[in-house]
Coordinates of C-alpha atoms in Angstrom, one line a residue:
Chain A
M14 CA -169.5 196.9 17.9
S15 CA -171.5 193.9 17.8
A16 CA -170.6 192.6 21.0
G17 CA -173.2 191.7 23.4
L18 CA -176.0 192.0 20.9
A19 CA -178.5 189.1 19.8
V20 CA -180.1 191.0 16.8
E21 CA -178.4 194.1 14.9
T22 CA -179.3 195.5 11.8
D23 CA -177.7 198.3 9.7
G24 CA -179.6 200.1 7.1
L25 CA -181.9 197.5 6.6
G26 CA -184.5 198.4 4.2
K27 CA -187.2 196.6 2.2
R28 CA -188.8 197.8 -0.9
F29 CA -192.1 196.1 -2.3
R30 CA -193.2 197.0 -5.6
G31 CA -191.8 200.7 -5.1
R32 CA -193.3 201.0 -2.0
D33 CA -190.9 201.2 1.4
A34 CA -192.1 198.7 3.8
V35 CA -188.9 199.4 6.0
T36 CA -186.5 202.1 5.8
D37 CA -182.8 202.4 7.1
L38 CA -183.7 200.1 10.3
A39 CA -180.8 200.2 13.0
L40 CA -181.9 197.8 15.5
A41 CA -179.9 196.9 18.5
V42 CA -181.2 194.1 20.4
P43 CA -179.2 193.4 23.8
A44 CA -178.4 190.0 24.5
G45 CA -180.5 189.0 27.3
S46 CA -182.9 191.4 27.0
V47 CA -186.8 191.2 26.8
F48 CA -187.0 193.5 23.8
G49 CA -190.4 194.9 22.7
F50 CA -190.8 195.6 18.8
L51 CA -193.7 198.1 19.0
G52 CA -195.5 199.8 16.7
P53 CA -199.2 200.2 14.8
N54 CA -200.2 197.6 12.5
G55 CA -198.5 198.2 9.0
S56 CA -195.4 199.8 10.5
G57 CA -193.1 197.5 9.1
K58 CA -192.7 194.9 12.3
T59 CA -193.4 191.7 10.6
T60 CA -191.4 192.7 7.1
T61 CA -188.6 193.3 9.6
I62 CA -189.0 189.9 11.4
R63 CA -189.2 188.2 8.0
M64 CA -186.0 189.9 6.9
L65 CA -184.2 188.8 10.4
L66 CA -185.5 185.3 9.9
G67 CA -184.4 185.1 6.1
L68 CA -187.9 185.0 4.5
V69 CA -187.3 188.0 3.1
S70 CA -184.3 189.4 1.3
P71 CA -183.5 193.0 2.2
T72 CA -183.4 195.5 -0.5
S73 CA -180.5 197.5 1.5
G74 CA -178.6 197.2 4.3
S75 CA -177.8 194.0 6.5
A76 CA -178.6 192.2 9.4
R77 CA -177.0 189.9 12.2
L78 CA -178.6 187.3 14.2
L79 CA -176.4 185.7 17.1
D80 CA -173.4 187.6 15.7
A81 CA -173.7 185.8 12.5
P82 CA -174.8 187.6 9.3
M83 CA -178.5 186.8 7.8
P84 CA -179.5 185.1 5.4
D85 CA -176.1 183.9 4.8
R86 CA -175.6 181.8 8.2
A87 CA -179.4 180.8 8.3
A88 CA -178.6 177.1 8.7
A89 CA -176.4 177.7 11.5
V90 CA -178.1 180.3 13.2
L91 CA -181.9 179.3 12.6
P92 CA -181.5 176.1 14.8
R93 CA -181.0 178.5 17.7
V94 CA -184.0 180.7 17.2
G95 CA -187.7 179.9 17.9
A96 CA -190.1 182.0 16.1
L97 CA -193.4 182.7 15.7
V98 CA -194.1 184.7 12.6
E99 CA -197.3 186.4 11.7
G100 CA -199.6 184.0 13.4
P101 CA -199.6 180.2 13.8
G102 CA -199.2 178.3 10.5
F103 CA -200.2 174.6 10.9
A104 CA -201.6 171.5 8.7
G105 CA -205.1 171.2 9.8
Y106 CA -205.5 167.6 9.0
L107 CA -202.5 166.7 11.5
S108 CA -202.7 166.6 15.4
G109 CA -200.7 169.2 17.1
A110 CA -198.0 166.9 17.8
A111 CA -197.8 165.5 14.7
N112 CA -197.4 169.3 13.4
L113 CA -194.7 169.7 16.0
A114 CA -192.8 166.4 14.7
R115 CA -193.2 167.6 11.1
L116 CA -191.0 170.8 11.8
D117 CA -189.1 169.6 14.0
S118 CA -188.0 167.2 11.8
A119 CA -187.2 170.0 9.2
D120 CA -184.5 171.0 11.6
P121 CA -181.2 169.2 10.6
L122 CA -179.8 169.8 14.2
A123 CA -182.6 168.5 16.0
D124 CA -182.1 165.2 17.5
P125 CA -185.2 162.6 16.3
R126 CA -184.2 160.3 19.5
T127 CA -185.6 162.9 21.7
R128 CA -188.0 164.6 19.4
R129 CA -191.2 162.6 21.3
R130 CA -189.9 163.8 24.7
R131 CA -189.1 167.5 23.6
I132 CA -192.7 167.8 22.0
G133 CA -194.5 166.5 25.1
E134 CA -192.6 169.0 27.2
A135 CA -193.1 171.9 24.4
L136 CA -196.9 171.2 24.6
D137 CA -196.8 170.8 28.8
R138 CA -195.3 174.2 28.9
V139 CA -198.0 176.0 26.6
G140 CA -200.7 173.9 28.4
L141 CA -201.7 171.9 25.4
S142 CA -200.9 168.3 26.6
A143 CA -204.6 167.5 26.4
A144 CA -204.9 168.3 23.3
A145 CA -202.0 167.0 21.8
G146 CA -203.7 164.2 19.8
K147 CA -206.4 166.5 18.2
R148 CA -206.4 167.5 14.9
V149 CA -205.4 171.3 14.5
K150 CA -208.5 172.1 12.4
A151 CA -210.3 171.6 15.6
Y152 CA -208.2 173.9 17.6
S153 CA -209.2 177.5 18.8
L154 CA -207.3 180.6 17.6
G155 CA -205.8 180.8 21.2
M156 CA -204.6 177.1 20.9
K157 CA -203.2 177.4 17.3
Q158 CA -201.6 180.6 18.8
R159 CA -200.1 178.4 22.0
L160 CA -198.9 175.5 19.4
G161 CA -197.0 178.3 17.7
I162 CA -195.3 179.4 20.5
A163 CA -194.8 175.4 21.6
N164 CA -193.1 175.4 18.0
A165 CA -190.7 177.8 19.1
L166 CA -189.9 176.1 22.3
L167 CA -188.9 172.7 20.9
R168 CA -185.3 173.2 21.6
P169 CA -183.5 175.3 23.7
R170 CA -183.0 178.7 22.1
D171 CA -180.8 181.4 22.6
L172 CA -183.0 183.7 20.7
L173 CA -186.9 183.9 20.4
V174 CA -188.6 185.7 18.0
L175 CA -192.2 186.4 18.7
D176 CA -194.4 188.0 16.4
E177 CA -197.9 189.1 18.4
P178 CA -197.5 186.1 20.8
T179 CA -200.6 186.9 22.5
N180 CA -202.8 187.7 19.5
G181 CA -206.2 185.7 19.9
L182 CA -205.7 184.6 23.5
D183 CA -208.1 185.6 26.1
P184 CA -206.8 187.3 29.2
Q185 CA -205.8 184.4 31.0
G186 CA -203.8 182.7 28.0
T187 CA -202.2 186.5 27.7
R188 CA -201.0 186.4 31.2
E189 CA -199.7 183.3 31.0
V190 CA -197.8 184.2 27.5
R191 CA -196.4 187.1 29.7
T192 CA -195.2 184.7 32.3
L193 CA -193.7 182.2 29.8
V194 CA -191.7 185.1 28.5
R195 CA -190.1 186.3 31.7
G196 CA -189.4 182.4 32.4
L197 CA -187.5 182.2 28.8
A198 CA -185.5 185.2 29.7
D199 CA -184.5 184.1 33.3
D200 CA -183.3 180.8 31.5
G201 CA -181.2 183.3 29.6
A202 CA -182.5 183.5 25.9
T203 CA -183.1 186.8 24.5
V204 CA -186.9 187.3 23.3
F205 CA -187.7 189.7 21.0
V206 CA -191.7 190.4 21.0
S207 CA -193.6 192.5 18.3
S208 CA -196.7 194.3 19.3
H209 CA -199.1 196.8 18.6
L210 CA -200.1 196.9 22.2
L211 CA -198.3 198.9 24.2
A212 CA -199.6 197.5 27.8
E213 CA -198.1 194.2 26.7
I214 CA -194.8 195.6 26.1
E215 CA -194.7 197.7 29.1
Q216 CA -195.4 194.4 31.3
M217 CA -193.1 192.0 30.0
C218 CA -190.1 193.9 28.4
T219 CA -186.9 195.5 29.5
H220 CA -186.1 197.4 26.2
A221 CA -188.2 198.5 23.4
A222 CA -188.1 200.0 19.9
V223 CA -190.7 202.0 18.2
M224 CA -191.7 201.8 14.3
R225 CA -193.6 204.1 12.7
A226 CA -194.3 204.1 8.8
G227 CA -191.2 201.6 8.2
R228 CA -188.8 203.7 10.4
L229 CA -187.4 203.3 13.9
V230 CA -188.4 206.2 15.8
A231 CA -186.8 205.4 19.5
Q232 CA -185.3 202.4 20.9
G233 CA -183.7 201.8 24.4
T234 CA -184.4 200.8 27.9
L235 CA -188.2 201.3 29.1
D236 CA -187.0 203.8 31.3
E237 CA -184.7 205.7 28.7
L238 CA -188.0 205.7 26.5
R239 CA -190.1 207.3 29.1
G240 CA -187.8 210.2 28.8
P241 CA -186.8 212.6 31.4
S242 CA -188.5 212.7 34.8
A243 CA -188.9 216.6 34.5
D244 CA -192.0 215.8 32.9
D245 CA -193.3 214.2 36.2
R246 CA -196.0 216.0 37.7
L247 CA -197.5 216.5 41.4
H248 CA -201.1 215.9 41.9
L249 CA -202.5 217.3 45.3
S250 CA -206.0 216.6 46.7
T251 CA -206.9 219.2 49.2
P252 CA -209.8 221.7 50.4
D253 CA -207.8 224.8 50.5
P254 CA -206.8 224.9 46.6
E255 CA -206.2 228.3 46.6
A256 CA -203.8 228.4 49.2
A257 CA -202.2 225.5 47.7
I258 CA -201.8 227.1 44.5
A259 CA -200.3 230.1 46.1
A260 CA -197.7 228.0 48.2
L261 CA -196.4 226.2 45.3
A262 CA -196.1 229.3 43.1
G263 CA -194.1 230.7 45.9
A264 CA -191.8 227.4 45.9
G265 CA -190.9 228.3 42.1
L266 CA -193.6 226.0 40.3
E267 CA -196.7 226.7 38.0
P268 CA -199.6 225.2 39.3
S269 CA -202.9 224.8 38.0
R270 CA -206.3 223.5 39.0
A271 CA -207.5 220.4 37.5
G272 CA -211.1 219.2 38.5
A273 CA -210.7 218.6 42.3
E274 CA -207.0 218.6 42.3
V275 CA -204.1 221.0 42.1
V276 CA -201.6 219.9 39.4
A277 CA -197.7 221.3 39.0
P278 CA -195.1 219.9 36.8
L279 CA -192.2 218.7 39.3
R280 CA -189.3 220.1 36.9
G281 CA -186.9 217.8 39.1
R282 CA -188.1 219.0 42.4
A283 CA -188.8 216.3 44.8
V284 CA -192.3 215.6 46.1
E285 CA -191.3 215.0 49.6
D286 CA -189.5 218.4 49.7
L287 CA -192.8 220.1 48.6
V288 CA -195.1 218.5 51.2
P289 CA -193.6 220.6 54.2
V290 CA -193.9 223.7 52.2
L291 CA -197.4 223.0 51.8
V292 CA -198.2 222.0 55.3
A293 CA -196.0 225.2 56.8
A294 CA -198.4 227.6 54.4
G295 CA -201.5 225.9 56.3
V296 CA -202.9 224.0 53.4
R297 CA -204.8 220.9 54.5
V298 CA -203.3 218.1 52.5
R299 CA -205.7 215.1 51.9
G300 CA -203.3 213.2 49.3
V301 CA -200.5 213.6 47.5
R302 CA -199.2 211.7 44.5
M303 CA -196.8 211.9 41.9
A304 CA -197.5 210.9 38.2
E305 CA -194.8 209.8 36.0
T306 CA -195.2 210.5 32.1
S307 CA -196.3 207.1 31.2
L308 CA -194.8 205.2 28.0
E309 CA -198.1 205.6 26.3
E310 CA -198.3 209.3 26.1
R311 CA -194.7 209.2 25.3
F312 CA -195.3 206.5 22.5
V313 CA -198.1 208.5 21.1
A314 CA -196.1 211.7 20.8
L315 CA -193.6 209.3 19.0
T316 CA -195.9 207.8 16.6
G317 CA -198.4 210.8 16.2
E318 CA -201.4 208.4 16.8
G319 CA -203.1 205.8 18.9
F320 CA -201.7 202.2 18.4
D321 CA -204.6 200.4 16.9
V322 CA -204.7 202.8 14.2
E323 CA -203.8 201.8 10.5
S324 CA -201.0 203.8 9.3
Chain B
M26 CA -174.1 178.0 23.4
S27 CA -170.6 177.0 23.5
S28 CA -171.5 173.1 23.2
P29 CA -170.0 171.5 20.6
E30 CA -171.9 171.8 17.3
P31 CA -174.0 168.9 16.5
R32 CA -173.7 167.0 13.2
A33 CA -176.4 167.9 10.7
R34 CA -178.6 165.4 9.1
I35 CA -179.1 165.2 5.4
G36 CA -182.7 165.5 5.6
L37 CA -183.8 161.7 6.1
P38 CA -186.3 162.7 8.6
L39 CA -187.9 165.3 6.6
L40 CA -188.2 163.3 3.6
A41 CA -189.8 160.3 6.1
T42 CA -192.2 163.0 7.6
E43 CA -192.9 164.1 3.9
I44 CA -193.9 161.1 2.7
A45 CA -195.9 159.9 5.8
V46 CA -197.6 162.9 5.9
L47 CA -198.6 162.5 2.1
F48 CA -200.3 159.2 2.8
R49 CA -201.9 160.2 5.8
R50 CA -203.8 162.8 3.8
K51 CA -207.3 161.8 3.1
R52 CA -207.0 163.4 -0.6
T53 CA -204.1 161.0 -1.2
W54 CA -206.0 158.3 -0.1
A55 CA -209.2 159.9 -2.2
M56 CA -207.3 159.9 -5.5
L57 CA -205.7 156.4 -5.0
L58 CA -209.1 155.3 -4.5
A59 CA -210.4 156.8 -7.5
L60 CA -207.4 155.5 -9.8
A61 CA -208.1 151.8 -8.2
A62 CA -211.8 152.4 -9.3
V63 CA -210.8 152.6 -13.2
P64 CA -209.7 148.6 -13.4
V65 CA -212.7 147.9 -11.4
L66 CA -215.3 149.6 -13.7
V67 CA -213.6 148.4 -17.0
G68 CA -213.7 145.0 -15.2
V69 CA -217.2 145.1 -14.2
A70 CA -218.3 146.9 -17.5
I71 CA -216.7 144.2 -19.7
R72 CA -218.1 141.6 -17.4
I73 CA -221.6 142.7 -17.6
A74 CA -221.5 143.5 -21.5
S75 CA -219.4 140.4 -22.7
G76 CA -220.5 141.3 -26.2
P77 CA -218.2 140.5 -29.1
D78 CA -215.0 141.9 -29.4
S79 CA -215.0 145.0 -31.4
G80 CA -211.5 144.2 -32.4
R81 CA -210.0 147.6 -32.2
A82 CA -206.8 147.1 -30.8
P83 CA -204.2 148.1 -28.9
S84 CA -206.9 149.4 -26.2
F85 CA -206.6 145.8 -24.8
L86 CA -210.3 146.0 -23.9
S87 CA -210.9 143.3 -26.1
Q88 CA -208.6 140.9 -24.7
V89 CA -210.0 141.5 -21.0
A90 CA -212.5 139.2 -21.7
G91 CA -210.3 136.5 -22.4
N92 CA -207.5 136.9 -19.9
G93 CA -208.1 138.8 -16.6
L94 CA -204.5 140.1 -16.7
F95 CA -205.1 142.4 -19.2
V96 CA -207.7 144.4 -16.8
G97 CA -204.5 145.9 -15.3
I98 CA -203.0 146.8 -18.9
A99 CA -205.9 148.4 -20.2
A100 CA -206.8 150.5 -16.8
L101 CA -203.0 151.9 -17.2
V102 CA -203.5 152.7 -20.7
L103 CA -206.9 154.4 -19.9
T104 CA -205.6 156.3 -17.1
I105 CA -202.4 157.7 -18.6
P106 CA -203.6 160.3 -20.8
L107 CA -205.8 162.4 -18.0
F108 CA -206.6 160.7 -14.4
L109 CA -202.8 159.9 -13.7
P110 CA -201.5 163.3 -14.8
L111 CA -204.7 164.8 -13.0
T112 CA -203.8 163.4 -9.3
V113 CA -199.9 163.9 -9.9
G114 CA -200.9 167.2 -10.8
V115 CA -202.6 168.1 -7.8
V116 CA -199.8 166.7 -5.6
A117 CA -197.1 168.3 -7.5
G118 CA -198.8 171.6 -7.8
D119 CA -199.3 171.4 -4.1
T120 CA -195.9 170.9 -3.0
I121 CA -194.9 174.7 -2.0
A122 CA -198.0 176.5 -2.9
G123 CA -199.9 174.1 -0.6
E124 CA -197.3 174.8 2.1
A125 CA -197.6 178.5 1.8
A126 CA -201.4 178.7 1.8
Q127 CA -201.5 176.6 4.8
G128 CA -198.8 179.1 6.8
T129 CA -196.4 176.2 7.2
L130 CA -194.2 177.2 4.5
R131 CA -192.2 179.8 6.8
Y132 CA -192.0 177.8 9.7
L133 CA -190.7 175.1 7.8
L134 CA -188.1 177.5 6.5
V135 CA -187.5 179.0 9.8
A136 CA -187.0 175.5 11.2
P137 CA -184.7 175.6 9.0
A138 CA -185.5 173.2 6.6
G139 CA -183.2 174.9 3.9
R140 CA -184.6 176.2 0.4
A141 CA -183.1 173.7 -1.8
R142 CA -183.2 170.8 0.9
L143 CA -187.0 171.2 0.9
L144 CA -187.5 171.4 -2.8
V145 CA -185.4 168.3 -3.3
V146 CA -187.8 166.6 -0.7
K147 CA -190.8 167.7 -2.1
F148 CA -190.1 166.3 -5.2
I149 CA -189.1 163.1 -3.9
G150 CA -192.2 162.9 -2.0
A151 CA -194.4 163.8 -5.1
A152 CA -192.5 161.1 -7.2
V153 CA -193.1 158.5 -4.7
F154 CA -196.7 159.2 -5.2
C155 CA -196.1 159.2 -9.1
F156 CA -194.9 155.4 -8.4
A157 CA -197.7 154.6 -6.2
A158 CA -200.6 155.5 -8.3
P159 CA -199.9 153.1 -11.0
L160 CA -198.8 150.6 -8.8
V161 CA -202.4 151.0 -7.3
V162 CA -204.1 150.8 -10.8
A163 CA -202.0 147.7 -11.7
A164 CA -202.7 146.1 -8.4
A165 CA -206.6 146.7 -8.6
G166 CA -206.4 145.5 -12.2
T167 CA -205.1 142.3 -11.3
L168 CA -207.2 141.6 -8.3
T169 CA -210.3 142.7 -10.6
G170 CA -209.1 140.3 -13.3
L171 CA -208.7 137.5 -11.1
A172 CA -212.1 138.0 -9.7
L173 CA -214.0 138.3 -12.9
F174 CA -212.1 136.4 -15.7
P175 CA -210.1 133.6 -16.4
V176 CA -206.4 134.0 -16.2
G177 CA -204.1 132.6 -18.3
P178 CA -200.7 132.7 -20.5
V179 CA -200.3 136.4 -22.1
T180 CA -200.1 136.8 -26.0
L181 CA -197.9 139.7 -26.2
L182 CA -197.6 142.4 -28.9
S183 CA -195.2 140.4 -30.5
G184 CA -197.1 137.3 -30.9
D185 CA -195.0 135.4 -28.3
Q186 CA -197.0 134.0 -25.3
V187 CA -195.9 134.3 -21.9
G188 CA -196.9 132.8 -18.7
V189 CA -198.8 134.1 -15.9
G190 CA -196.0 134.9 -13.7
E191 CA -193.8 136.7 -16.5
G192 CA -197.2 138.6 -17.3
L193 CA -197.7 139.8 -14.0
L194 CA -194.0 141.1 -14.5
R195 CA -194.6 142.9 -17.6
L196 CA -197.6 144.7 -15.7
L197 CA -195.1 145.6 -13.1
L198 CA -192.8 147.2 -15.8
L199 CA -195.5 149.0 -17.5
A200 CA -196.5 150.7 -13.9
L201 CA -192.9 151.5 -13.2
Y202 CA -192.8 152.8 -16.7
T203 CA -195.8 154.8 -16.0
G204 CA -194.2 156.3 -12.8
V205 CA -190.8 157.1 -14.9
S206 CA -193.1 158.9 -17.6
M207 CA -195.0 161.2 -14.4
L208 CA -191.5 162.3 -13.2
G209 CA -191.3 164.8 -15.8
L210 CA -194.8 166.1 -15.1
T211 CA -193.8 166.2 -11.4
A212 CA -190.9 168.8 -11.9
V213 CA -193.1 171.0 -14.0
G214 CA -195.7 170.9 -11.2
L215 CA -193.1 171.4 -8.8
F216 CA -191.9 174.6 -10.5
V217 CA -195.2 176.2 -11.1
S218 CA -195.7 175.6 -7.4
T219 CA -193.0 177.9 -6.4
L220 CA -194.6 180.6 -8.5
T221 CA -197.8 181.0 -6.5
D222 CA -199.3 181.0 -3.0
V223 CA -202.6 179.6 -4.4
P224 CA -202.3 175.8 -4.6
V225 CA -205.4 175.3 -6.8
G226 CA -203.7 177.6 -9.2
A227 CA -200.9 175.5 -9.5
M228 CA -202.5 172.4 -9.7
A229 CA -204.9 173.6 -12.6
A230 CA -202.0 174.8 -14.5
T231 CA -199.9 171.8 -14.2
V232 CA -202.9 169.8 -15.4
V233 CA -203.6 172.0 -18.2
L234 CA -200.0 171.8 -19.2
A235 CA -200.0 167.8 -19.5
V236 CA -203.1 168.1 -21.4
T237 CA -201.7 170.7 -23.6
S238 CA -198.7 168.8 -24.2
Q239 CA -200.8 165.8 -25.4
V240 CA -202.6 167.9 -27.8
L241 CA -199.5 169.2 -29.2
D242 CA -198.7 165.7 -29.7
Q243 CA -201.6 164.9 -32.0
L244 CA -200.9 168.0 -34.4
P245 CA -198.8 166.6 -37.3
Q246 CA -198.0 170.2 -38.3
L247 CA -195.7 170.0 -35.1
E248 CA -194.1 166.8 -35.7
A249 CA -190.4 168.6 -35.2
I250 CA -191.3 168.9 -31.5
H251 CA -193.0 165.8 -30.8
P252 CA -190.0 164.0 -29.4
F253 CA -189.3 166.7 -26.9
L254 CA -192.9 167.0 -25.4
L255 CA -193.5 165.7 -21.7
S256 CA -196.0 163.5 -23.0
D257 CA -194.5 162.1 -26.2
S258 CA -193.6 158.5 -24.7
W259 CA -196.4 158.2 -22.1
L260 CA -198.1 155.4 -24.2
G261 CA -195.0 154.0 -25.3
L262 CA -195.2 151.4 -22.1
V263 CA -196.7 149.1 -24.6
D264 CA -193.5 148.4 -26.0
L265 CA -192.5 146.5 -22.9
L266 CA -195.4 144.3 -24.1
R267 CA -193.2 142.8 -27.1
Q268 CA -190.6 139.5 -26.8
P269 CA -187.9 140.9 -25.9
P270 CA -189.3 144.2 -24.5
E271 CA -188.3 147.1 -26.2
W272 CA -186.1 148.5 -23.6
S273 CA -184.9 151.8 -26.1
T274 CA -188.5 153.2 -25.6
F275 CA -188.0 152.9 -22.1
G276 CA -184.8 154.5 -22.2
G277 CA -185.5 157.1 -24.4
N278 CA -188.5 158.4 -22.3
A279 CA -186.3 158.0 -19.1
L280 CA -183.9 160.3 -20.8
L281 CA -186.8 162.8 -21.6
Q282 CA -188.3 162.9 -18.2
L283 CA -185.0 163.3 -16.7
G284 CA -184.1 166.1 -18.8
Y285 CA -187.6 167.6 -17.9
V286 CA -186.4 167.0 -14.2
V287 CA -183.2 168.8 -14.9
V288 CA -184.6 171.9 -16.6
F289 CA -187.8 172.7 -14.5
G290 CA -185.8 171.5 -11.3
A291 CA -183.2 174.4 -11.9
L292 CA -185.9 176.5 -12.7
A293 CA -187.6 175.9 -9.3
Y294 CA -184.8 175.8 -7.7
G295 CA -183.8 179.4 -9.1
R296 CA -187.0 180.6 -8.3
F297 CA -187.7 179.5 -4.7
T298 CA -184.2 180.2 -3.5
T299 CA -184.5 183.9 -4.3
R300 CA -188.2 184.3 -3.7
D301 CA -189.6 186.4 -0.8
V302 CA -191.7 184.4 1.3
L303 CA -194.9 186.4 2.2
A304 CA -197.1 183.8 2.9

């Protein structure tokens, strides 16, 4: 059953001092996907990531990374995994390049002969070449974040685990990270991105999972998560709202007025079939649009709260 | 993905960067400079005062005015009880807790450094400092002695005289002895460092343990445990100033320190390889 999965967990759980941080987690991250790991702060995302990477041992269940059990096979698997975990961590008294060299030397499979070139390329990829020789102490939060991403890119990776990669970045930097993530996926890597920001996940991911209070409440492709299109609605702008309501009701819908518009749940009907009905009834149509259920509505329904709220 | 797996390296690159980083830190240089200042202060103070010998052996201070080679010896004996353990405690206590506080521990482990490998590399790095520190004291002492005092054949504790060359060799031996003496404390510090994410706490605890060991060593009521105390043979280095050198003290001390390294190394391993890394 693990075929084609880059990350797979089975009943994964972690208890800290009698409190469940993660409970019975069954993640399935398809290889090659850009997988969004979404949930409010404190919903267990980082604990899960720490378990996947072998930093924290699970109190129940098991995890597999790139088809190998963790943490037993960590030495063989982790060189193929690039990670950014809970923000960047670097020695402030060393330069950005020296910090990367240090972490690269900790990887027993990294080739010291190509180290300098790989560090240069990774720094270039995140736009830090100019600051490579500067002490990290003098870096801004955004620069440290980029350096953290550069560390994850020191070698070609099969899996990237990026915990809140756009944290601390300005809008420009956020856009760059998004482009970078898509580029990595195009190169064939699986990207596992956690975030508490829905918009971010919606813009870069193909799949997503939603956490709430340590439990998985949904996972699948973004389309699957959006749910049935039966919830889509027709929004009609017209100077003849009464006539429009009558016509739509005649077509079997339940229209209502919403401000200047007439709104009706589509219930599987196509908008293009309804416009002729309106025109035939003499309704002057100014504008028609279809509103899909947004992920946001869906996720707020799943998590029962907004995404910036502590659970 | 299917490319043949490259051979893993044992960890020499990591050890090389560990040592390079240790000696690139300002803190390391500040501590070595402070240690080097001890023989300079001793030399200058004796040169200025140059009063009659108080005759209280074996602090070697009384011999300094007559022979500059004794500056290094006196400085080593002066720094062993507190200054050296203090700096060793800082380096050893910082090993794991310092990485945790900095946020680099998780990245080293994910790299993956391997927990056991990281511990070994950290211990060796700190051990290098254990030898560097007394060597700096001895070197600074020799230079101070050459600059301020006459230098001549050295009269050993046994009454024999050896030439300047042999005297310098003995000083080097004393420094090596002192380096070995600090290895047990390094292992203790490494273990304490795996217990916390607060480096200052680990450093302080390590130094306190070093001082406690010496206090216990002073209590005659605890004579039974004296041979097993970390610091019991720290001042035994003077036995190398006999003719022939008293090697049994060196061997006994090395064995004791090895015991501490094994026990506290095992404790550190047990703790570090099983703990959750949350920092």
